[in-house]
Short mmCIF file of C-alpha atoms in Angstrom, two decimals:
data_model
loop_
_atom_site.label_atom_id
_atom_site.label_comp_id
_atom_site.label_asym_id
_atom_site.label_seq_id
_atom_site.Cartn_x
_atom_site.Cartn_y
_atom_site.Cartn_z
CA UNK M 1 75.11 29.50 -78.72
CA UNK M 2 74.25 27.32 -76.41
CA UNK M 3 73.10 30.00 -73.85
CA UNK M 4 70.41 31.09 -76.57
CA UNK M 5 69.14 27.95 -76.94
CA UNK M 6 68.27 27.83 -73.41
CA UNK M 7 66.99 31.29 -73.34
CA UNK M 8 64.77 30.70 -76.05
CA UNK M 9 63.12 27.11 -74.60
CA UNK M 10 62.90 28.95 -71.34
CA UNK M 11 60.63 31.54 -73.11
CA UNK M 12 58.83 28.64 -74.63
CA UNK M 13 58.17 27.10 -71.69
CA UNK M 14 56.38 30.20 -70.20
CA UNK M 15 54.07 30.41 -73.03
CA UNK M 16 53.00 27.06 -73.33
CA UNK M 17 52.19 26.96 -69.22
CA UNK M 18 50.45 30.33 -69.29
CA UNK M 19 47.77 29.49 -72.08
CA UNK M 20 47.58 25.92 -70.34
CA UNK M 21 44.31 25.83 -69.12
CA UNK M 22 43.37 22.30 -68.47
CA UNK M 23 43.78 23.26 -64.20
CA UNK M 24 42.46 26.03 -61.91
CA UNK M 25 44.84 28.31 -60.82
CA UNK M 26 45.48 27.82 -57.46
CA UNK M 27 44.13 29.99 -54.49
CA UNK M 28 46.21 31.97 -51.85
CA UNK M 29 46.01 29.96 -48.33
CA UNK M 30 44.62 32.81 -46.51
CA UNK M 31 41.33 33.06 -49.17
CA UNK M 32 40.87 29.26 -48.38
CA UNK M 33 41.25 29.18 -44.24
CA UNK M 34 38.37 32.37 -44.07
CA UNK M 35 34.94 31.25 -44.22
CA UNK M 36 32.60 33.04 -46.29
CA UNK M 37 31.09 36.81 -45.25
CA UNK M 38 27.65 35.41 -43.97
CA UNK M 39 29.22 32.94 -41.33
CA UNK M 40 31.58 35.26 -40.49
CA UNK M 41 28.43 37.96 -39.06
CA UNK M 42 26.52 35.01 -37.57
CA UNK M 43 29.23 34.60 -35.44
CA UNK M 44 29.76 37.93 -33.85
CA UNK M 45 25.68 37.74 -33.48
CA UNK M 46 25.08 34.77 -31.75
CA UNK M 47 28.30 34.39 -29.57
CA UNK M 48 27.71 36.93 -27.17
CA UNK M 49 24.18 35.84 -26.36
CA UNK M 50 24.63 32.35 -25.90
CA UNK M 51 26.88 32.31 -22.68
CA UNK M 52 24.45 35.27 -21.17
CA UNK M 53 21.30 32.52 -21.46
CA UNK M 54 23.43 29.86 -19.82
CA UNK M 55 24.60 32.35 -17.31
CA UNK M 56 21.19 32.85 -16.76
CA UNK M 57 20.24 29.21 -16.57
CA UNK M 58 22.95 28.65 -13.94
CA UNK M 59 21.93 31.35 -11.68
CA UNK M 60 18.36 29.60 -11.96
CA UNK M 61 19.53 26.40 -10.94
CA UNK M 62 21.61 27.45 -8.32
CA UNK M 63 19.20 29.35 -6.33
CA UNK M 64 16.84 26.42 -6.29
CA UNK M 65 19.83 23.86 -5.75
CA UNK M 66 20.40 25.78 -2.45
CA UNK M 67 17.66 27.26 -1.51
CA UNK M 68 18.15 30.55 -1.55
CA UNK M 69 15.21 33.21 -1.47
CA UNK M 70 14.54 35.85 -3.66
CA UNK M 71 14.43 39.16 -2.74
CA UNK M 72 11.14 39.42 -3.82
CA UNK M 73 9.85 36.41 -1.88
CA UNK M 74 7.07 37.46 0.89
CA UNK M 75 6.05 34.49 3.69
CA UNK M 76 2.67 33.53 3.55
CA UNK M 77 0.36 34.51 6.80
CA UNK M 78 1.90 32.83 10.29
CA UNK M 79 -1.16 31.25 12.17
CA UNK M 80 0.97 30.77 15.24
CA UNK M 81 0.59 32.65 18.92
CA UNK M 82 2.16 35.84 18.53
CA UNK M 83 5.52 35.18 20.95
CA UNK M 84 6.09 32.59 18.37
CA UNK M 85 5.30 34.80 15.64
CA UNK M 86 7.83 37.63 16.86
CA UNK M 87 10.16 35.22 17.09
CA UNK M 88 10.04 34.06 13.57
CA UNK M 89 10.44 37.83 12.44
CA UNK M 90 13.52 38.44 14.71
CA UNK M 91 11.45 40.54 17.47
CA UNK M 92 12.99 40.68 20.44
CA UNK M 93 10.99 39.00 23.13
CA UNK M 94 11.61 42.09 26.10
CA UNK M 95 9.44 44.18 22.77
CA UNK M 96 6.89 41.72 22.90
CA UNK M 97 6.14 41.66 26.41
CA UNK M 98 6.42 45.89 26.72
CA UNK M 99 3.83 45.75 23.88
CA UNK M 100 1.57 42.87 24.95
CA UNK M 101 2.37 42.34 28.84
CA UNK M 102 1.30 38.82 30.33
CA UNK M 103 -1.43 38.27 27.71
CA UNK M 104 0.75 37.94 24.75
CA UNK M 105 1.12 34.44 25.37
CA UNK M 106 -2.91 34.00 25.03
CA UNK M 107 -3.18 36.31 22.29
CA UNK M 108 -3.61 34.75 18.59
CA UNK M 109 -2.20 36.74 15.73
CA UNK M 110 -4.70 38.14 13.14
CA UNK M 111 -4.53 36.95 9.85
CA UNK M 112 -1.53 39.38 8.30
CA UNK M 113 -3.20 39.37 4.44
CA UNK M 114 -6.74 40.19 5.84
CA UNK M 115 -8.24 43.46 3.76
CA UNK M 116 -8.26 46.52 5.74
CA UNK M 117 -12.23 47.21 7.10
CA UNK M 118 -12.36 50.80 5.59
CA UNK M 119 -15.02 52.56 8.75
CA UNK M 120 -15.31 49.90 11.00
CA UNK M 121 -14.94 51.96 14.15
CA UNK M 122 -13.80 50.19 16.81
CA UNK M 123 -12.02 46.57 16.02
CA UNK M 124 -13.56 43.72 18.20
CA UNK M 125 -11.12 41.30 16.94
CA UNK M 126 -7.35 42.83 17.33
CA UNK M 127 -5.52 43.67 20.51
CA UNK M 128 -4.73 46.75 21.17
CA UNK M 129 -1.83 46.39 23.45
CA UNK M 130 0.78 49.42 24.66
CA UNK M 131 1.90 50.46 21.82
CA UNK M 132 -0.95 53.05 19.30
CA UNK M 133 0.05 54.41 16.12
CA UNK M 134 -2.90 57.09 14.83
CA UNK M 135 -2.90 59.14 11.83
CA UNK M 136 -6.16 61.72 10.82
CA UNK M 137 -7.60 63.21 7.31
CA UNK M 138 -8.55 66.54 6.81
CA UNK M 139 -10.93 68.16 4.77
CA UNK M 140 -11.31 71.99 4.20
CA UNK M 141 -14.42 73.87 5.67
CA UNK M 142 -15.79 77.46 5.91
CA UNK M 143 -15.06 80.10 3.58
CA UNK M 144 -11.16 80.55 4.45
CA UNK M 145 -10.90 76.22 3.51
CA UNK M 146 -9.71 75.49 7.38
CA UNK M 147 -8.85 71.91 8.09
CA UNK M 148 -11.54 70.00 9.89
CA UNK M 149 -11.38 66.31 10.68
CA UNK M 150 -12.80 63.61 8.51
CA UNK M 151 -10.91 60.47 8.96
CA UNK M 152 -8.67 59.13 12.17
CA UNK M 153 -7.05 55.56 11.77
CA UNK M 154 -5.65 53.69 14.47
CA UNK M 155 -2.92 50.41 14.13
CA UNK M 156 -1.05 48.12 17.12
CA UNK M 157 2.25 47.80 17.12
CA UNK M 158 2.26 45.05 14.73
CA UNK M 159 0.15 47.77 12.48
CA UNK M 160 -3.04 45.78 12.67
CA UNK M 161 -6.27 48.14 12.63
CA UNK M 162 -7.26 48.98 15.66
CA UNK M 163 -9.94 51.31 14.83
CA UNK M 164 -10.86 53.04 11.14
CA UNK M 165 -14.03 55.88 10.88
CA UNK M 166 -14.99 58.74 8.75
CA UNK M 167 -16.38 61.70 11.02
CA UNK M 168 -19.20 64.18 10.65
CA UNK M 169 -17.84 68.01 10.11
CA UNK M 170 -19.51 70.68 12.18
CA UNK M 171 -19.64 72.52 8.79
CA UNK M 172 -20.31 72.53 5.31
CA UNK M 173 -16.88 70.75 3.25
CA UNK M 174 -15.66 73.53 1.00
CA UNK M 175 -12.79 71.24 -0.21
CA UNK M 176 -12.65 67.94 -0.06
CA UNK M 177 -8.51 67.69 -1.16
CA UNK M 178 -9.48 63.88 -2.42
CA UNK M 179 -6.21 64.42 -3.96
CA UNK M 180 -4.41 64.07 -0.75
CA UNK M 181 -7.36 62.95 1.45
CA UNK M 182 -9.16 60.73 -0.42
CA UNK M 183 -12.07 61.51 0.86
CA UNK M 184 -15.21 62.07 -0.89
CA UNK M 185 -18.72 63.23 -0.42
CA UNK M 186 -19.97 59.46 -0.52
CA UNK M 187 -17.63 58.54 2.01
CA UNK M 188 -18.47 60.80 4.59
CA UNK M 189 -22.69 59.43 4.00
CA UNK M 190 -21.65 57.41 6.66
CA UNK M 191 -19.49 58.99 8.81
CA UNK M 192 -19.38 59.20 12.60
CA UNK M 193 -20.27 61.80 14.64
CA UNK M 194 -17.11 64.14 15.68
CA UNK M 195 -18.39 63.08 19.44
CA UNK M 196 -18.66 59.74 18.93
CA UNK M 197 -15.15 59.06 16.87
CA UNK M 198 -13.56 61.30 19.86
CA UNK M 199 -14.92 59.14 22.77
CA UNK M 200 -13.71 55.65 20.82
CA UNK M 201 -9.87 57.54 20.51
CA UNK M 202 -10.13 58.70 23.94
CA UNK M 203 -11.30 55.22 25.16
CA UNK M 204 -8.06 53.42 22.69
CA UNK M 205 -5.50 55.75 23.65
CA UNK M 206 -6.24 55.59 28.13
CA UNK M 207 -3.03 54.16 29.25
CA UNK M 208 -1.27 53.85 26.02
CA UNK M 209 1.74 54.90 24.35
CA UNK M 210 0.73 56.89 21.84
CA UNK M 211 2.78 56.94 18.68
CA UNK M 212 2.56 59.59 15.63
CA UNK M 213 3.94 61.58 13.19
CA UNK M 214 3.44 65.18 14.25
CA UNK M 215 1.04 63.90 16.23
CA UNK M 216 -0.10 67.16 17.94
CA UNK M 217 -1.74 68.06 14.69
CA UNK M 218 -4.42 65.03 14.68
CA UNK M 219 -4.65 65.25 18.62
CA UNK M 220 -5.79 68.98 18.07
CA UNK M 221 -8.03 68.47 15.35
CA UNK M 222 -9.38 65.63 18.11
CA UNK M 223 -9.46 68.13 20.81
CA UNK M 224 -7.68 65.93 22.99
CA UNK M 225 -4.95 65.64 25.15
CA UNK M 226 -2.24 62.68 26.00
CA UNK M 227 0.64 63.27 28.82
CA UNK M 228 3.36 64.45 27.11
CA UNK M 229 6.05 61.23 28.55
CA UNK M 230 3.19 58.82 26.89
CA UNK M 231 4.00 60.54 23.18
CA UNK M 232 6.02 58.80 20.86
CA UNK M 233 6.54 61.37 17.74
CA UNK M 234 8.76 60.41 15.15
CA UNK M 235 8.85 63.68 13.29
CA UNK M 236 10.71 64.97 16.68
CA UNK M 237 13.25 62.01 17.05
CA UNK M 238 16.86 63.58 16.79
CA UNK M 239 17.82 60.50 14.32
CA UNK M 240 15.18 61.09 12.42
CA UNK M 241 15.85 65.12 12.21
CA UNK M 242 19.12 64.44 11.16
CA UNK M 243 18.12 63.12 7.92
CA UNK M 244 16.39 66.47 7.57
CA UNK M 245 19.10 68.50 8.10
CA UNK M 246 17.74 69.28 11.87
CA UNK M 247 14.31 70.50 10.21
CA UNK M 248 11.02 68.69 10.61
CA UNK M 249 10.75 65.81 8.21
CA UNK M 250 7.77 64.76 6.40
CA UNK M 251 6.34 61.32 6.61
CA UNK M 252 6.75 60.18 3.16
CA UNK M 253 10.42 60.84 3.37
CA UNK M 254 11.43 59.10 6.03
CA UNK M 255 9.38 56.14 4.81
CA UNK M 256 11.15 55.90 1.39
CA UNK M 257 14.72 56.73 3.35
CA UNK M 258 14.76 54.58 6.13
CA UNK M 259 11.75 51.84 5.56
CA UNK M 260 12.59 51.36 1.77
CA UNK M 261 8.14 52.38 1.24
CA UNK M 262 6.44 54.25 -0.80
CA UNK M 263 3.58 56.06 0.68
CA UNK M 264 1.31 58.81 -0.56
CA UNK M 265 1.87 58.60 -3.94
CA UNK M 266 -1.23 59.96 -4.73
CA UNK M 267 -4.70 59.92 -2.55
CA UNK M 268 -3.17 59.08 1.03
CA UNK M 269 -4.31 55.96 3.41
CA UNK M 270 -4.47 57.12 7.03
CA UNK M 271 -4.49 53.80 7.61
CA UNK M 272 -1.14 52.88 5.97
CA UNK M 273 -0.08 56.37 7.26
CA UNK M 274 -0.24 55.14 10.86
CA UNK M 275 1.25 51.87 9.95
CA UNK M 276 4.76 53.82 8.03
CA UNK M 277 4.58 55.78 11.72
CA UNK M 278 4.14 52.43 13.59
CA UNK M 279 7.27 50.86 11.37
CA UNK M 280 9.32 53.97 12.14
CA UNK M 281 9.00 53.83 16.00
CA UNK M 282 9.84 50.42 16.09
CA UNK M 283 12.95 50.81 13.55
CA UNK M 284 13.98 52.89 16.10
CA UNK M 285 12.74 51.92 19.47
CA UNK M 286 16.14 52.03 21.29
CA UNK M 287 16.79 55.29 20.07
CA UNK M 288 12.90 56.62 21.50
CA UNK M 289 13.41 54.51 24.82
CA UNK M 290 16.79 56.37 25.61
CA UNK M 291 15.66 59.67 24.81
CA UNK M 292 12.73 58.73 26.99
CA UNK M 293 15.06 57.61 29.82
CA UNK M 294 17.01 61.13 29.61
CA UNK M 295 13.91 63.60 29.53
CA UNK M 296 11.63 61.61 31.95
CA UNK M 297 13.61 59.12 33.83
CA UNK M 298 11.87 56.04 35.22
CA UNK M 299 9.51 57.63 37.55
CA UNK M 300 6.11 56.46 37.05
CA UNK M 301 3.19 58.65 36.91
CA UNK M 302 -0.14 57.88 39.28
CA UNK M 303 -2.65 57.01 36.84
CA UNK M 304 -5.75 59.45 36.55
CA UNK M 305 -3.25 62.26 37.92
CA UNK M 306 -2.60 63.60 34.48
CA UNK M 307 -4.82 66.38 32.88
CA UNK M 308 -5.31 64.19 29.80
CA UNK M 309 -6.54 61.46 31.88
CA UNK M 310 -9.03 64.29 33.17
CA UNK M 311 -9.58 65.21 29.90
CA UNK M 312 -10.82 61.48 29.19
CA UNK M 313 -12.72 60.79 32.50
CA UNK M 314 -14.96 63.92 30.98
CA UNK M 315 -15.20 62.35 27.48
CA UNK M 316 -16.31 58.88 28.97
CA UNK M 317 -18.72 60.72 31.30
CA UNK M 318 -20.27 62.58 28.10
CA UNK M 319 -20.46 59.61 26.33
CA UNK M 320 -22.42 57.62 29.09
CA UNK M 321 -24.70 60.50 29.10
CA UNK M 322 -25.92 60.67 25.34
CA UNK M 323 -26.10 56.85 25.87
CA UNK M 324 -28.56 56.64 28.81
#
């Protein structure tokens, strides 16, 4: 009997805490410890980016802290002599003086940012020293569009213009390929004469090594010669081949490639043209000096001796001529 009693109270018991409503049932521990849904997507939103801005802030700091320069950074103009200017851009000094000779310690170095004087002719300002980078234009004449010269540009071998003209064509411009040239009728209102734009390159280029990219092209469209040990020609340079697969390569390629430049993308600069060239020859001047040493030696040629030098004399003599 006893056992029943306790039974039923037990029973009892139940029912009286079940419809006992006077507290809130309590909640599992795991419901309480997670926050609610909203807080919960904040979090995987604004976590990730916070550390990346103070990553960011660090760099920042850090690169001003020690002085480090971005890649981006480009010096402003030197106004020192030019030995002290090569020296500041890691050129070696035995460069210097095969450019610029004894005089490159009186020579002061033109203004680097200057704007390029588009048909100026001749520069009286720059120095032209040993060292000539040229590059030409072409237009198309005569009923079969041949190339005909319209444009020769000439840089030192710190790529400062040396000399910049539009020339006259000895016939009527069927195409003017301003795509690629950039020329236009306008341009060539005041162009040079063919004679006169030849005598001025014959005049820059006596005694000079004469640098190019397939250079033989714009010294034919010149009509003019240059001794073949005075020719620097970068599209011929066994390094440079190489990157070609032992063909010919083109200019813009080998500026992008080795120089890290972008040239030509659309109407081209024979000015910047013969500076790419310029850049080129000296990236690889020890390469060009030691092929030089093997095909020529170090025998020095008479000057005047050469039939390009003969070829000048008679272009100065011409030029004296129309002058008087």
């Amino acid at each position: 009997m006893e056992l029943d009693n306790l039974s039923s109270n037990w029973k009892k018991l139940q029912a009286t805490l079940k419809n006992d409503t006077s507290r809130p049932p309590k909640r599992k521990a795991s419901e309480d410890a997670l926050p609610p849904q909203r807080n919960v997507v904040k979090r995987v939103k604004i976590e990730p980016i916070v550390p990346s801005k103070r990553i960011k802030k660090t760099q920042n700091s850090r690169e001003k802290s020690t002085g480090s320069v971005p890649s981006n950074f480009k010096p402003s103009a030197p106004s020192a002599s030019l030995a002290l200017w090569a020296e500041d851009n890691d050129i070696p000094a035995r460069d210097l003086a095969a450019a610029y000779g004894n005089s490159s310690s009186k020579l002061s170095l033109p203004d680097l940012e200057r704007e390029d004087k588009i048909n100026e002719g001749l520069s009286a300002t720059t120095g032209a020293g040993k060292y000539i980078a040229i590059d030409c234009e072409m237009v198309g004449v005569g009923p079969y569009d041949q190339s005909a010269l319209a444009r020769v540009s000439a840089v030192n071998y710190h790529g400062h213009q040396l000399y910049d003209s539009f020339v006259q064509t000895k016939e009527p411009v069927t195409h003017y390929r301003t795509f690629v040239s950039g020329i236009t009728p306008q341009l060539l209102q005041g162009a040079r004469t063919f004679e006169r734009v030849q005598a001025d390159i014959a005049q820059l280029l006596d005694g000079k090594i004469l640098v190019g990219h397939a250079v033989k092209n714009d010294m034919d469209a010149l009509l003019l010669g240059h001794p073949k040990r005075d020719i620097r020609d970068t599209s011929k340079h066994p390094a440079y081949r190489r990157i070609a697969g032992g063909r010919t390569p083109g200019l813009k390629r080998l500026a992008k490639q080795v120089l890290g430049v972008d040239i030509q993308g659309g109407e081209h600069s024979s000015i910047e043209d013969a500076r790419a060239t310029m850049l080129l020859f000296r990236r690889e001047k020890a390469g060009f000096d030691q092929e030089h040493q093997k095909r020529w030696g170090a025998t020095i040629t008479k000057p005047g001796s050469s039939v390009a030098d003969k070829q000048r004399a008679r272009v100065r003599k011409r030029k004296r001529k129309a002058e008087e």
